[in-house]
Coordinates of C-alpha atoms in Angstrom, one line a residue:
M253 CA 74.1 -9.5 6.5
L254 CA 74.2 -11.2 9.6
E255 CA 75.3 -9.2 13.1
L256 CA 74.0 -9.6 16.0
D257 CA 74.5 -7.4 19.8
F258 CA 74.8 -8.8 22.0
D259 CA 75.2 -6.6 24.6
E260 CA 76.9 -2.9 24.6
E261 CA 80.3 -3.8 23.8
I262 CA 79.6 -7.3 21.4
T263 CA 78.8 -8.0 18.0
L264 CA 79.3 -10.2 15.5
R265 CA 78.8 -10.1 12.1
I266 CA 79.4 -12.0 9.2
I267 CA 83.3 -11.4 7.9
Q268 CA 82.7 -9.7 5.1
E269 CA 86.3 -9.2 1.1
S270 CA 86.4 -5.4 3.5
D271 CA 88.0 -7.4 6.2
A272 CA 90.5 -9.0 5.0
S273 CA 93.1 -6.2 5.7
E274 CA 91.7 -6.1 9.8
L275 CA 91.8 -9.9 10.0
F276 CA 95.3 -10.9 8.3
E277 CA 97.4 -8.4 11.0
L278 CA 95.0 -10.0 13.8
T279 CA 96.1 -13.1 12.9
E280 CA 99.2 -11.9 12.0
K281 CA 100.5 -9.9 15.7
S282 CA 98.8 -13.4 17.6
R283 CA 100.4 -15.9 15.2
A284 CA 103.0 -18.0 17.3
E285 CA 99.7 -18.6 20.8
L286 CA 97.3 -19.0 17.9
R287 CA 100.0 -21.3 15.6
E288 CA 99.6 -23.6 19.1
W289 CA 96.8 -24.6 18.8
L290 CA 95.1 -23.9 15.2
P291 CA 96.5 -25.7 12.3
W292 CA 95.4 -23.4 9.1
V293 CA 97.4 -20.8 10.4
D294 CA 100.7 -21.3 8.5
G295 CA 98.6 -21.1 5.5
T296 CA 98.3 -17.8 6.2
Q297 CA 100.7 -15.3 5.0
T298 CA 99.3 -12.4 2.9
E299 CA 95.6 -11.2 3.4
R300 CA 95.8 -12.9 0.2
D301 CA 95.1 -15.9 2.5
S302 CA 92.5 -14.1 4.8
L303 CA 90.7 -12.7 2.0
A304 CA 90.2 -16.0 0.2
F305 CA 89.7 -17.9 4.1
I306 CA 86.6 -14.6 3.3
Q307 CA 85.7 -15.6 0.3
H308 CA 85.1 -19.8 1.3
S309 CA 83.5 -18.8 4.7
L310 CA 80.6 -16.9 2.5
E311 CA 79.8 -19.5 0.3
A312 CA 79.7 -21.1 2.8
Y313 CA 77.5 -19.8 4.3
D314 CA 75.5 -18.8 1.6
A315 CA 75.1 -23.4 1.3
K316 CA 73.9 -22.9 4.9
K317 CA 76.8 -25.0 6.0
S318 CA 79.0 -23.0 8.2
L319 CA 78.5 -19.6 9.7
N320 CA 81.8 -17.8 10.1
C321 CA 81.7 -14.7 11.8
G322 CA 84.5 -11.7 12.8
I323 CA 84.2 -10.6 17.0
I324 CA 83.3 -6.6 17.1
Y325 CA 83.9 -5.9 20.7
N326 CA 83.9 -1.5 21.1
G327 CA 84.0 -1.6 17.2
K328 CA 87.2 -3.4 16.1
L329 CA 86.9 -6.9 15.2
C330 CA 89.0 -8.6 18.3
G331 CA 88.3 -13.0 17.1
M332 CA 86.3 -14.9 14.9
L333 CA 83.4 -16.8 16.2
G334 CA 80.5 -19.7 14.2
F335 CA 80.1 -22.5 13.1
N336 CA 82.2 -24.9 11.7
L337 CA 79.9 -26.9 9.9
V338 CA 76.6 -26.4 10.7
D339 CA 74.5 -30.3 10.8
W340 CA 71.4 -29.7 9.3
P341 CA 69.6 -32.9 9.6
N342 CA 70.9 -33.5 13.3
R343 CA 70.1 -30.4 14.0
V344 CA 73.8 -29.6 15.4
G345 CA 76.1 -26.6 15.8
H346 CA 79.4 -27.2 15.5
I347 CA 81.5 -24.0 17.1
G348 CA 85.0 -22.8 16.0
Y349 CA 86.8 -19.3 18.4
W350 CA 89.7 -18.0 18.4
L351 CA 90.4 -14.3 19.7
A352 CA 93.4 -12.3 19.0
T353 CA 96.3 -12.2 22.3
D354 CA 95.4 -8.9 23.4
M355 CA 92.0 -9.0 23.5
V356 CA 91.7 -12.6 25.8
G357 CA 91.1 -12.2 29.9
R358 CA 88.1 -9.5 29.2
G359 CA 85.0 -12.1 28.5
I360 CA 85.2 -11.5 25.6
M361 CA 85.0 -14.9 24.6
S362 CA 82.4 -16.5 26.8
R363 CA 80.2 -13.6 26.5
A364 CA 80.3 -14.2 22.4
V365 CA 79.2 -18.3 23.3
S366 CA 76.7 -17.7 25.2
G367 CA 75.4 -15.1 22.2
L368 CA 76.0 -17.2 19.5
V369 CA 75.0 -20.8 21.7
H370 CA 71.2 -18.9 22.2
Y371 CA 71.1 -17.7 18.5
G372 CA 71.9 -20.9 18.0
F373 CA 69.4 -22.6 20.0
Y374 CA 66.4 -20.1 19.9
E375 CA 66.9 -18.4 15.4
L376 CA 68.4 -21.5 14.4
D377 CA 65.8 -24.0 16.4
L378 CA 69.6 -25.7 16.9
N379 CA 68.9 -28.3 19.3
R380 CA 72.8 -29.3 20.0
M381 CA 75.8 -27.6 20.3
E382 CA 79.5 -28.8 19.7
I383 CA 83.1 -27.4 20.9
R384 CA 86.6 -29.3 20.2
A385 CA 89.3 -28.0 21.5
A386 CA 92.8 -29.7 22.1
V387 CA 93.1 -31.3 25.8
G388 CA 96.6 -29.3 26.5
N389 CA 94.3 -26.6 25.5
R390 CA 93.0 -24.9 28.4
K391 CA 91.7 -21.3 28.0
S392 CA 89.8 -22.9 24.7
R393 CA 88.6 -25.2 27.3
A394 CA 87.9 -22.6 29.4
I395 CA 84.6 -21.4 27.5
P396 CA 82.8 -24.3 27.5
E397 CA 83.3 -25.7 30.3
R398 CA 82.3 -22.1 32.1
L399 CA 78.7 -22.0 30.2
N400 CA 78.2 -25.2 31.5
F401 CA 79.1 -27.8 28.6
K402 CA 78.7 -31.2 29.6
E403 CA 82.8 -33.2 29.1
E404 CA 81.4 -35.5 27.1
G405 CA 84.8 -37.2 26.3
T406 CA 88.3 -37.7 24.3
I407 CA 88.4 -38.3 20.5
R408 CA 92.1 -40.0 20.3
Q409 CA 94.3 -38.5 18.1
S410 CA 91.9 -36.5 16.8
E411 CA 93.5 -33.4 14.6
W412 CA 97.0 -33.9 12.9
L413 CA 98.4 -30.3 14.0
Y414 CA 101.2 -29.7 11.9
D415 CA 104.0 -32.5 13.3
H416 CA 101.9 -34.0 16.3
F417 CA 98.8 -35.5 16.0
V418 CA 96.9 -33.8 19.4
D419 CA 93.9 -35.0 21.4
H420 CA 90.5 -33.0 21.3
V421 CA 88.0 -32.9 24.2
V422 CA 84.1 -32.6 23.3
Y423 CA 81.1 -30.8 25.2
G424 CA 78.2 -30.6 24.6
M425 CA 75.2 -28.6 25.1
L426 CA 71.3 -29.8 24.2
R427 CA 68.3 -26.9 23.8
S428 CA 66.9 -28.1 26.6
E429 CA 70.0 -27.8 29.1
W430 CA 70.1 -24.8 28.0
E431 CA 66.7 -23.9 28.5

């Protein structure tokens, strides 16, 4: 099982079936905030839905298509981070993340994303990292901006979010820029 210790407080590890209850509880207590920007929230109504997500994530990891990890902060699951997609032929990692509402503002996500980027470049030999966030999602956009990703453009009406389209800002980081 992949487990990455980024510092004394933050570990990233592959999400496991045994995490289903805790993952659902996190989703449930942050539902209103998560729903504003994430299209999967309404489809997560029970612990069984979280388990199905985990099972799908493990299958995708085994197939080397993605990497969905739990962010462990001081021993407790507090969010998710990973590569929603790994484009191996082009050596690109597409990063996605979310954090429980009560954990926002502690620098957890910036530190965790920084660690994942380092892992992607130096352990997986990727050449590019990409983060997309809705134009209006300032908290999510702050992460790549804080880590000096380049804002590369806007994709209009990139995502259907329940009852409307949202535009996405695309951020990129090249390995040569990270070094």
